[in-house]
Coordinates of C-alpha atoms and ligand atoms in Angstrom, one line a residue:
X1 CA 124.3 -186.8 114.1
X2 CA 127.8 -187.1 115.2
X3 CA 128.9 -185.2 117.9
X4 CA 132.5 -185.1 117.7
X5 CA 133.6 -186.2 114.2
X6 CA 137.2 -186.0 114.6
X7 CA 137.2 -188.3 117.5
X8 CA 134.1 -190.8 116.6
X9 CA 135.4 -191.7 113.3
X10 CA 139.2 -191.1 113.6
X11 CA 141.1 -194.0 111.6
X12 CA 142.1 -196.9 113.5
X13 CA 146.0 -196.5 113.7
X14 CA 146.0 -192.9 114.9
X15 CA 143.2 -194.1 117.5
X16 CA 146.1 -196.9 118.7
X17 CA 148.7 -194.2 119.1
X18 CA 145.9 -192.4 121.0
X19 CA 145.1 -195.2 123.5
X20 CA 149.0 -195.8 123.9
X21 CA 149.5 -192.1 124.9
X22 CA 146.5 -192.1 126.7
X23 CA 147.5 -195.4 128.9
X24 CA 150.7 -194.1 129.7
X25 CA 149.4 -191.1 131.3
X26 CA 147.1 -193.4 133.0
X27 CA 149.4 -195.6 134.4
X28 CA 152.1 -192.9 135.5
X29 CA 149.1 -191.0 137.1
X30 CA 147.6 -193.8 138.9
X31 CA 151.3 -195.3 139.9
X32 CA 152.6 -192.3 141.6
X33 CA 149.7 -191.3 143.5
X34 CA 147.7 -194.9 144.7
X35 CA 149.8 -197.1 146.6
X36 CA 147.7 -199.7 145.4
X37 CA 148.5 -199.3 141.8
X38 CA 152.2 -198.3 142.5
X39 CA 152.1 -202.1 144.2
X40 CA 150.5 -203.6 141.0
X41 CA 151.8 -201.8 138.2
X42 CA 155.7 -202.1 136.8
X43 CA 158.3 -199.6 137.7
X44 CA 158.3 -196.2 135.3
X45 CA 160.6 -196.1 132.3
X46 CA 159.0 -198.8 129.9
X47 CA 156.3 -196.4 128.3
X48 CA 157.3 -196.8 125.0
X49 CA 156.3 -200.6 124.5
X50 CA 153.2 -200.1 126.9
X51 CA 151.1 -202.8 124.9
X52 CA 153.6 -205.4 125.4
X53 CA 152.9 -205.8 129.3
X54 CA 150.0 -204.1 129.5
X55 CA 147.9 -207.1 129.2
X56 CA 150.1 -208.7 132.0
X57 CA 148.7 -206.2 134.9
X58 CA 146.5 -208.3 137.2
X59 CA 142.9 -207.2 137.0
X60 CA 141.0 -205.6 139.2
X61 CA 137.3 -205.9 140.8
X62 CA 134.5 -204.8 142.7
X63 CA 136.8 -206.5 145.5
X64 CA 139.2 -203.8 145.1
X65 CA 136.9 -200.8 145.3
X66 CA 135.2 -202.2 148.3
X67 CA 138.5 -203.3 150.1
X68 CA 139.8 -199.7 149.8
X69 CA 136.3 -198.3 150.9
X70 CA 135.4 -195.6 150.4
X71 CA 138.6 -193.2 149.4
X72 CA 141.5 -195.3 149.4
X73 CA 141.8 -195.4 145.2
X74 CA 141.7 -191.9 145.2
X75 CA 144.3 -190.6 143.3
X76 CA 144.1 -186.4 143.3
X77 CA 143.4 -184.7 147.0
X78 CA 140.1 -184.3 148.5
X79 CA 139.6 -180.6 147.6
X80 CA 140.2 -181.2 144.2
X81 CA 136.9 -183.6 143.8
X82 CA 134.1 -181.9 142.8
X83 CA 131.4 -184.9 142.9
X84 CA 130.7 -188.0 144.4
X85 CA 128.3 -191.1 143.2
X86 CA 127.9 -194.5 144.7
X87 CA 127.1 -197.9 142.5
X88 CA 124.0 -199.1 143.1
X89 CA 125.0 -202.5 144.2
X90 CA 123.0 -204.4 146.6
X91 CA 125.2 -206.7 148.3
X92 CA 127.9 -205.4 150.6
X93 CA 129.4 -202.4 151.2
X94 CA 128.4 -199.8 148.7
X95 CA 131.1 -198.8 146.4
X96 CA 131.9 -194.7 146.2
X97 CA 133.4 -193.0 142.9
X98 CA 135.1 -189.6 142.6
X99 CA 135.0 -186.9 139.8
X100 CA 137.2 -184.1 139.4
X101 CA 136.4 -181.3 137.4
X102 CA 138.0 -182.5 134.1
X103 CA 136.2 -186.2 135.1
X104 CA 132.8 -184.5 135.2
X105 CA 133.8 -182.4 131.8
X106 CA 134.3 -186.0 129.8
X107 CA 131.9 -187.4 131.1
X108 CA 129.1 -185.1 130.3
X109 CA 131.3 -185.1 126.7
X110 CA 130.6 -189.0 125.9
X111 CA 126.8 -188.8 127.2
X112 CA 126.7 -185.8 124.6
X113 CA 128.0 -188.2 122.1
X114 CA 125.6 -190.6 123.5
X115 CA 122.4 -188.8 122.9
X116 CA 123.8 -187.5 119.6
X117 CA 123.9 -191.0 118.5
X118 CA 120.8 -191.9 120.0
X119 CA 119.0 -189.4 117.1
X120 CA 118.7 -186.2 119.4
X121 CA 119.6 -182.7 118.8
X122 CA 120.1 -179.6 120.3
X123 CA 117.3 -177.6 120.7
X124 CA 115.2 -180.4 121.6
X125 CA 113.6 -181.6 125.2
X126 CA 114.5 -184.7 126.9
X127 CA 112.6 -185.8 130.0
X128 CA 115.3 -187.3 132.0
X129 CA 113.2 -190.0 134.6
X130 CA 116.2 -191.7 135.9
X131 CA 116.8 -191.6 139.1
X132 CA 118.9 -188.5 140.4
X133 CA 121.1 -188.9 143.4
X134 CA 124.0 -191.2 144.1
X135 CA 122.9 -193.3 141.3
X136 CA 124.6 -192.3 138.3
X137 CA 121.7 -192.4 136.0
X138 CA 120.1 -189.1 136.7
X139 CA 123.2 -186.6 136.7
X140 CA 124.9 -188.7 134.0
X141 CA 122.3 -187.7 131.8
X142 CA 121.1 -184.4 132.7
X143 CA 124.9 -183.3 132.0
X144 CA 125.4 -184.3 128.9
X145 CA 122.2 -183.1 127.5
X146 CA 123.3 -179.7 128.2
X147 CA 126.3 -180.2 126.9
X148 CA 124.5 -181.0 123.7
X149 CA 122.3 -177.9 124.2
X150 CA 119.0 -179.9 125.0
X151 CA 116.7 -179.1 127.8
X152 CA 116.5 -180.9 130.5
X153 CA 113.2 -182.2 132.7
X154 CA 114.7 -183.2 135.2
X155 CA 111.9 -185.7 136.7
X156 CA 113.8 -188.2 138.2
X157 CA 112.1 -191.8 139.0
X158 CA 108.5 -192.4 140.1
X159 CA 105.5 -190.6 140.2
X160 CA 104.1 -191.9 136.7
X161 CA 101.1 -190.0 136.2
X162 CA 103.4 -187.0 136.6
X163 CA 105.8 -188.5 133.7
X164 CA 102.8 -188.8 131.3
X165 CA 101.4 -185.6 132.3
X166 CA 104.8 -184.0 131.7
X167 CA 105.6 -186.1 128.2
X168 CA 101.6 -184.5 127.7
X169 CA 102.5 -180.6 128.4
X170 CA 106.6 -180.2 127.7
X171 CA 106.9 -182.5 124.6
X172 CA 110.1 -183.5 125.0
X173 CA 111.5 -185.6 121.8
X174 CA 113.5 -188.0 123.9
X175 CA 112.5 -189.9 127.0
X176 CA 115.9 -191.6 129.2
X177 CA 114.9 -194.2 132.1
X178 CA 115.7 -198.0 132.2
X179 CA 113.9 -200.3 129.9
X180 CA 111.5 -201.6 132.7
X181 CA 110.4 -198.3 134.1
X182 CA 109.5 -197.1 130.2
X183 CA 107.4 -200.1 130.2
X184 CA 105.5 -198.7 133.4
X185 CA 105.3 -195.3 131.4
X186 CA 103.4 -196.7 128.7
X187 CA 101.0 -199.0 130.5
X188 CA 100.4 -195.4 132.6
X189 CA 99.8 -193.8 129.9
X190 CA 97.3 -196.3 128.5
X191 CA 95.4 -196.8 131.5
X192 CA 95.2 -192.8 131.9
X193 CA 93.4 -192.8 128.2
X194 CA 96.2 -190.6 126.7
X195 CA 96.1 -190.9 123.1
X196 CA 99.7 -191.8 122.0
X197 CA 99.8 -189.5 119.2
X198 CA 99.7 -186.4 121.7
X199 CA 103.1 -187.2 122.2
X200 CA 106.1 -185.7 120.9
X201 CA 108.3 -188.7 121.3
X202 CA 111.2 -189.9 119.1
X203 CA 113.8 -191.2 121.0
X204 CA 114.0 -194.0 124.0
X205 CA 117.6 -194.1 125.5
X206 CA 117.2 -197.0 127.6
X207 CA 119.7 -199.0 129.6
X208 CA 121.1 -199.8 133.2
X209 CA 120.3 -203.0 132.9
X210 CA 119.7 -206.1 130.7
X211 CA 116.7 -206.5 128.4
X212 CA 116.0 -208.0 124.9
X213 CA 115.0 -207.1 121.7
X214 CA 111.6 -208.4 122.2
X215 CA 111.3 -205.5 124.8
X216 CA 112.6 -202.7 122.6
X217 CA 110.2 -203.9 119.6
X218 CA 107.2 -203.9 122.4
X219 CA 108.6 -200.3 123.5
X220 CA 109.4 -199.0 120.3
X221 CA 105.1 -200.0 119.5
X222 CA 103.7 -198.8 122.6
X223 CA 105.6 -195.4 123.0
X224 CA 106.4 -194.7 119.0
X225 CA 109.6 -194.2 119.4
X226 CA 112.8 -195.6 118.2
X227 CA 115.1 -197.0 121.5
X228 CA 118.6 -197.1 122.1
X229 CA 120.6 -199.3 124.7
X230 CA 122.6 -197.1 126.4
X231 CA 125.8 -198.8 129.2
X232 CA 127.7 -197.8 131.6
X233 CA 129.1 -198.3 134.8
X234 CA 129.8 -195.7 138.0
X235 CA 133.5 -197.3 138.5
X236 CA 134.0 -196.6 134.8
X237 CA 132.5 -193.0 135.0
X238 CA 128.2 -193.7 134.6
X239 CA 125.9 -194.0 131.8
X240 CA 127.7 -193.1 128.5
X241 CA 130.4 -195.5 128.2
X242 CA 129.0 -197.3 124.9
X243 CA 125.6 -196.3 123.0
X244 CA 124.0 -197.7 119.8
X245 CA 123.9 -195.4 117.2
X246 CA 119.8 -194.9 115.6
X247 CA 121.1 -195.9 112.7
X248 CA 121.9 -199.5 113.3
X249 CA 120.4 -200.1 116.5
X250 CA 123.3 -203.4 116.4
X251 CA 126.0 -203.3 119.0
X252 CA 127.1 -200.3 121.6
X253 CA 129.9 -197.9 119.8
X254 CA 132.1 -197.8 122.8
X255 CA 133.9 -194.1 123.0
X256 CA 137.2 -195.4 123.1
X257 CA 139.3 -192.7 123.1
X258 CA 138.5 -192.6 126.9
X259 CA 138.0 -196.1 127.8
X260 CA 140.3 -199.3 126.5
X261 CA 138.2 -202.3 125.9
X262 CA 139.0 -206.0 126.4
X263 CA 137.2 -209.0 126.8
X264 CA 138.1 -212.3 128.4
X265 CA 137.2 -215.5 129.1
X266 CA 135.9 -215.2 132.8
X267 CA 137.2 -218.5 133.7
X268 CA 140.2 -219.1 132.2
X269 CA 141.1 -215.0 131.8
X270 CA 142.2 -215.2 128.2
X271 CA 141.2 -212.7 125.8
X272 CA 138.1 -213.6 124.0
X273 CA 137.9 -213.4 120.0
X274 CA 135.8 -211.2 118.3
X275 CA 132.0 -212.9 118.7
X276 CA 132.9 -214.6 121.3
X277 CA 131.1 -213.7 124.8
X278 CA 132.9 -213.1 127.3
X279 CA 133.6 -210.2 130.9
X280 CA 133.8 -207.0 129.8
X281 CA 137.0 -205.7 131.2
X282 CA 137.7 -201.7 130.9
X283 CA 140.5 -199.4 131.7
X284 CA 140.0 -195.5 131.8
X285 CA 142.2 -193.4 129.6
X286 CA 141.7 -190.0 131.2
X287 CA 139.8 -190.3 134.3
X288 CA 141.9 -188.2 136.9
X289 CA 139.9 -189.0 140.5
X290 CA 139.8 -192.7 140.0
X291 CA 141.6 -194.2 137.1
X292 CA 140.6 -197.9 137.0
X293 CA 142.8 -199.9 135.1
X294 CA 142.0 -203.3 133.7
X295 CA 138.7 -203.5 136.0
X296 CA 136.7 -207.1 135.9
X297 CA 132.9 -205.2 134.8
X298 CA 131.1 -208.8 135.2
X299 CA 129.2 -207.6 132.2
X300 CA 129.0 -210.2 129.7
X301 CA 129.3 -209.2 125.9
X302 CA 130.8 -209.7 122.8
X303 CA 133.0 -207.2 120.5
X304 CA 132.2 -207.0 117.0
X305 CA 135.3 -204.4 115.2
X306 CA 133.4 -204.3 111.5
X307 CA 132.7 -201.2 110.2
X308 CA 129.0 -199.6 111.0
X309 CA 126.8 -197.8 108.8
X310 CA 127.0 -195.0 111.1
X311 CA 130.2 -193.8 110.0
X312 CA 131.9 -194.0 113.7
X313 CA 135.1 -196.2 113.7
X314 CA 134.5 -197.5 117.3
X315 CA 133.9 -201.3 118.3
X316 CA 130.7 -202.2 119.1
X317 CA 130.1 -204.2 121.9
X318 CA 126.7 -206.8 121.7
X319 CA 124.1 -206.0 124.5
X320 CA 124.8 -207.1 128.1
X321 CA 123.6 -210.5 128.2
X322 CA 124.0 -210.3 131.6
X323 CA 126.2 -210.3 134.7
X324 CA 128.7 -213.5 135.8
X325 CA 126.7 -212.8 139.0
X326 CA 123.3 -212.8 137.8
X327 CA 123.7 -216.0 135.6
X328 CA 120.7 -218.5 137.4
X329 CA 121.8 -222.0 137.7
X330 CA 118.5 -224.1 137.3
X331 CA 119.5 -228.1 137.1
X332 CA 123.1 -227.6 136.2
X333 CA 122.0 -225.1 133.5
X334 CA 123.1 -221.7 132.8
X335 CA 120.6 -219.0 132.1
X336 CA 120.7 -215.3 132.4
X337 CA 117.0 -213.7 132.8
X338 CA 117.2 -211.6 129.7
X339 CA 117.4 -214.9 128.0
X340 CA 114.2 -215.6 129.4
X341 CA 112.7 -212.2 128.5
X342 CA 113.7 -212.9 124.8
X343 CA 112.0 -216.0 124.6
X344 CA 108.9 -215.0 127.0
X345 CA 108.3 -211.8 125.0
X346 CA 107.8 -213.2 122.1
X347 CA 104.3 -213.8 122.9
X348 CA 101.8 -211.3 122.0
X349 CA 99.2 -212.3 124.5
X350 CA 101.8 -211.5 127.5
X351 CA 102.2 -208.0 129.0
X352 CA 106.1 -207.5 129.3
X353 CA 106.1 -207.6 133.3
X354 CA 108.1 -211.0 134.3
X355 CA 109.4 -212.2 137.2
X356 CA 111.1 -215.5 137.9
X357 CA 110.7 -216.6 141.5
X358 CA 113.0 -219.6 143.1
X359 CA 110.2 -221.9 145.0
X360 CA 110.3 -224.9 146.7
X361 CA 112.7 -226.6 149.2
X362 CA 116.3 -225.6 148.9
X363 CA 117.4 -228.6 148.4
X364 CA 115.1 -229.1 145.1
X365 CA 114.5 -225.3 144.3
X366 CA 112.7 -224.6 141.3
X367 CA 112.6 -221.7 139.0
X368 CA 109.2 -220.2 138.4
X369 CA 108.4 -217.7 135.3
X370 CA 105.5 -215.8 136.3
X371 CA 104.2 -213.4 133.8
X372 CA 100.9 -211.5 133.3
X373 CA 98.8 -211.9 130.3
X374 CA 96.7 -209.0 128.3
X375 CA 93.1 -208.2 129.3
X376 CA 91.1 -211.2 128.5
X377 CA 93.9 -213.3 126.9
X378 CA 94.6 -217.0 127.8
X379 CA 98.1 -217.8 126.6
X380 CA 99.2 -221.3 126.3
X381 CA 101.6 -222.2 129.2
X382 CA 103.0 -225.2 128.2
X383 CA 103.7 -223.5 124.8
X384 CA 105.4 -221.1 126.8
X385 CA 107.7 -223.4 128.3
X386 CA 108.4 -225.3 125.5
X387 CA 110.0 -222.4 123.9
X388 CA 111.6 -221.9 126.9
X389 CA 113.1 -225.5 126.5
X390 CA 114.0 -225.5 123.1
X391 CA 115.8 -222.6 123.2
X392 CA 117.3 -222.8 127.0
X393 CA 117.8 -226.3 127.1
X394 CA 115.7 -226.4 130.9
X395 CA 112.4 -226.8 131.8
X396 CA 110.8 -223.9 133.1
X397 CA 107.6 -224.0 134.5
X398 CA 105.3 -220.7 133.1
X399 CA 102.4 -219.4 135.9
X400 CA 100.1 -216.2 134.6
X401 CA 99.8 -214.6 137.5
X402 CA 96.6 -211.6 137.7
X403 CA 97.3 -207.9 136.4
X404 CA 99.3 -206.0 138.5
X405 CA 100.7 -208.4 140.5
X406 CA 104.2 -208.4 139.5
X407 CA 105.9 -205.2 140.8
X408 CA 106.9 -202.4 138.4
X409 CA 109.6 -200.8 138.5
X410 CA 110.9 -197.3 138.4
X411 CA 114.6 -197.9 138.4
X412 CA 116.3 -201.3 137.8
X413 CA 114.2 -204.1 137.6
X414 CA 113.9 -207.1 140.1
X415 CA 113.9 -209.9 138.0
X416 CA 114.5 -212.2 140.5
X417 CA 112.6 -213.6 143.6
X418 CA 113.0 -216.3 146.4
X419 CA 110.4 -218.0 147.8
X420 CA 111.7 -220.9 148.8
X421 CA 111.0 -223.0 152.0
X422 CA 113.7 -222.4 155.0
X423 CA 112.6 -224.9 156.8
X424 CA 115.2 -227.7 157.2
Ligands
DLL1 O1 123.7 -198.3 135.7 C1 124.9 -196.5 134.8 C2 123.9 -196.2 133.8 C3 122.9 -195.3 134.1 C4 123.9 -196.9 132.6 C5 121.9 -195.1 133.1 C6 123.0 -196.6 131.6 C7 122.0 -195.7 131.9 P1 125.6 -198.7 138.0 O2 124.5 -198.4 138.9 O3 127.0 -198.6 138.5 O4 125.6 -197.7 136.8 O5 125.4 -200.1 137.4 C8 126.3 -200.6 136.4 O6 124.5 -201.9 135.4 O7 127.8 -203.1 135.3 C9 125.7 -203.5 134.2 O8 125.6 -204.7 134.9 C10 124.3 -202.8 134.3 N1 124.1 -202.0 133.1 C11 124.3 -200.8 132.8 N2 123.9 -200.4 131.5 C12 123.4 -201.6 131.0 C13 122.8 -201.9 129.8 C14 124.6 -197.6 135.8 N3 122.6 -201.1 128.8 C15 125.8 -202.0 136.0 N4 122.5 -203.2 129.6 C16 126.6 -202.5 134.8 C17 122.6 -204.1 130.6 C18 123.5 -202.6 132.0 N5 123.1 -203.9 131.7

């Protein structure tokens, strides 16, 4: 279902002449009321030919957000906020967003869209087991499935054997967390004997962080559902920036009548071409709190602008493949850990819990893939890092590890561990 036809599917041109509009109200708002954007941005008066310099505004990064920590990038007063929400980063200073009233009213709209695409419908039940709180997760959801007319459970992260219990007694149709905690679920749910067929489930709208297609074919099995990758980012707004539609289930339709899209080449900063992977770089089109214009996501991705089967004239973006930050360096060569996932899940004897420890000496570390296998299976290691091989281009070492040993999660996932030696 389409939410909101005459937005999701408007023609291309009159969605250009929408952006243009849309940025100039942008800029002029963020200009006159940030000093750091009035510093940044070129004087007033050259509206009309916006896309000409546009792409000449410097970008902007986590760096700024945390530099003007926590309020100084707000652009409206303090009594006009109605909401505040902090990203969930781990290093440094946190970084704290601002709604407005209007803010909170699009956003809810796009996560409305979201779910729409994602196969739900009003009247149904999802049960919401994000995390509620600063995180954006929670919230982000639970508004816009009212906005669609769905009802909310509002369960939040943890406490599994109450998730299955609740999935048991409320049948909800949809079930939102991030990919790693759903896989929690369903071990839960196995290991509590429920019989999957109790459940009401149709729809996984999973996201938050990076996984692979291997993990939604193993979720899709275990859970009978069909799951959506849902992105989004708490500088941008939260979860509901881009969605897959059910239909395709290939690339995220990014709602871009309310955010402008570009993608660059991280080193050099040059926009990337269509297919080609590159930083994620957004720019808000109506956001009245805390406009971010041009803002460096360190998501990687790649924009694909052909027509989808879905009807909606958006761009998809590809999956995350992961962050500039997160990319592991293991003998010179680049690897992101959802590239590993891919590859690991791939084999049927593995449960999907992985972890990839740094061991060793730091001046030789080594990257360790530690995975559990099914009850009673023996998978073949050096198989395992074969693959690994011939697809990475490294040698990774593979260790199966006992059940249960590798931490689950019920937010975003750890993927990464050090263990090395500090001793000099
Ligand atoms: O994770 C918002 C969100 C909540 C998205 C629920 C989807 C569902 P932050 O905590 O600010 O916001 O983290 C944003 O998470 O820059 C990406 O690196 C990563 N991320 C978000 N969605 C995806 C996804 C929320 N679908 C950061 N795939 C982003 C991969 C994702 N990474």
């Amino acid at each position: 279902m389409i939410w909101d036809p005459g937005m999701e599917t408007m023609d291309r041109a009159r969605l250009r002449e929408l952006q243009q509009t849309r940025l100039n109200w942008t800029v002029n708002w963020a200009r006159e009321r940030v000093p750091f954007y009035e510093k940044r941005l070129p004087p007033s008066g050259r509206d009309h030919a916006i896309f000409e310099w546009f792409h000449d505004v410097p970008f902007m990064t986590k760096q700024d957000l945390r530099d003007h920590y926590p309020l100084g990038l707000l652009a409206v007063p303090r009594r006009e906020v109605r909401r505040f929400h902090a990203s969930s980063g781990t290093r440094g200073k946190p970084t704290v967003v601002a709604y407005t009233e209007h803010d909170l009213a699009m956003w809810a709209e796009v996560v409305a869209r979201s779910l729409a695409a994602a196969g739900m419908q009003p009247g149904e039940t999802l049960q919401n087991a994000y995390g509620y709180g600063l995180f954006t997760g929670g919230l982000g959801l639970h508004m816009g499935a009212e906005r669609l007319g769905i009802s909310v459970i509002p369960a939040s992260g943890g406490q599994t054997e109450r998730q299955v219990q609740l999935l048991l007694d409320l049948e909800p149709e949809g079930l939102s967390c991030t990919p790693s905690y759903a896989l929690y679920i369903a071990e839960t749910l196995e290991q509590m004997g429920v019989d999957r067929q109790k459940l009401h489930l149709k729809t996984g709208i999973f996201g938050a962080e990076p996984w692979s297609e291997s993990m939604r074919r193993r979720l899709e099995e275990r859970l009978g559902i069909r799951a959506v990758d849902i992105y989004g980012l708490s500088e941008i707004t939260g979860p509901g920036v881009a969605i897959e539609c059910a239909e395709a289930q290939n690339g995220l339709h990014v709602f871009e009548d309310y955010f402008y899209v570009e993608v660059i080449n991280p080193k050099t900063l040059a926009p990337a071409v269509p297919g080609e992977v590159g930083e994620l770089v957004l720019t808000t089109l109506s956001k009245e709190a805390m406009p971010m214009i041009r803002y460096r996501t360190g998501d990687l991705v790649s924009v694909n602008p052909d027509p989808c089967v879905c009807g909606r004239t958006s761009v998809r973006i590809s999956r995350v493949h992961g962050r500039t930050d997160d990319m592991l360096i293991v003998r010179g060569v680049n690897v992101f850990p959802s590239e590993i996932e891919r590859v690991l899940l791939q084999e049927p004897l593995l449960t999907a819990h992985y972890q990839l420890a740094w061991e060793g000496h730091p001046s030789r570390p080594e990257l360790v893939v530690e995975v559990e296998a099914q009850p009673a299976a023996r998978p073949d290691t050096a198989a395992m890092s074969h693959r690994l091989r011939e697809t990475l281009g490294v040698h990774l070492p593979v260790r199966v590890v006992p059940e249960g040993t590798i931490p689950r999660s019920q937010g975003k996932a750890v993927r990464v561990v050090n263990r090395m030696s500090q001793d000099r």
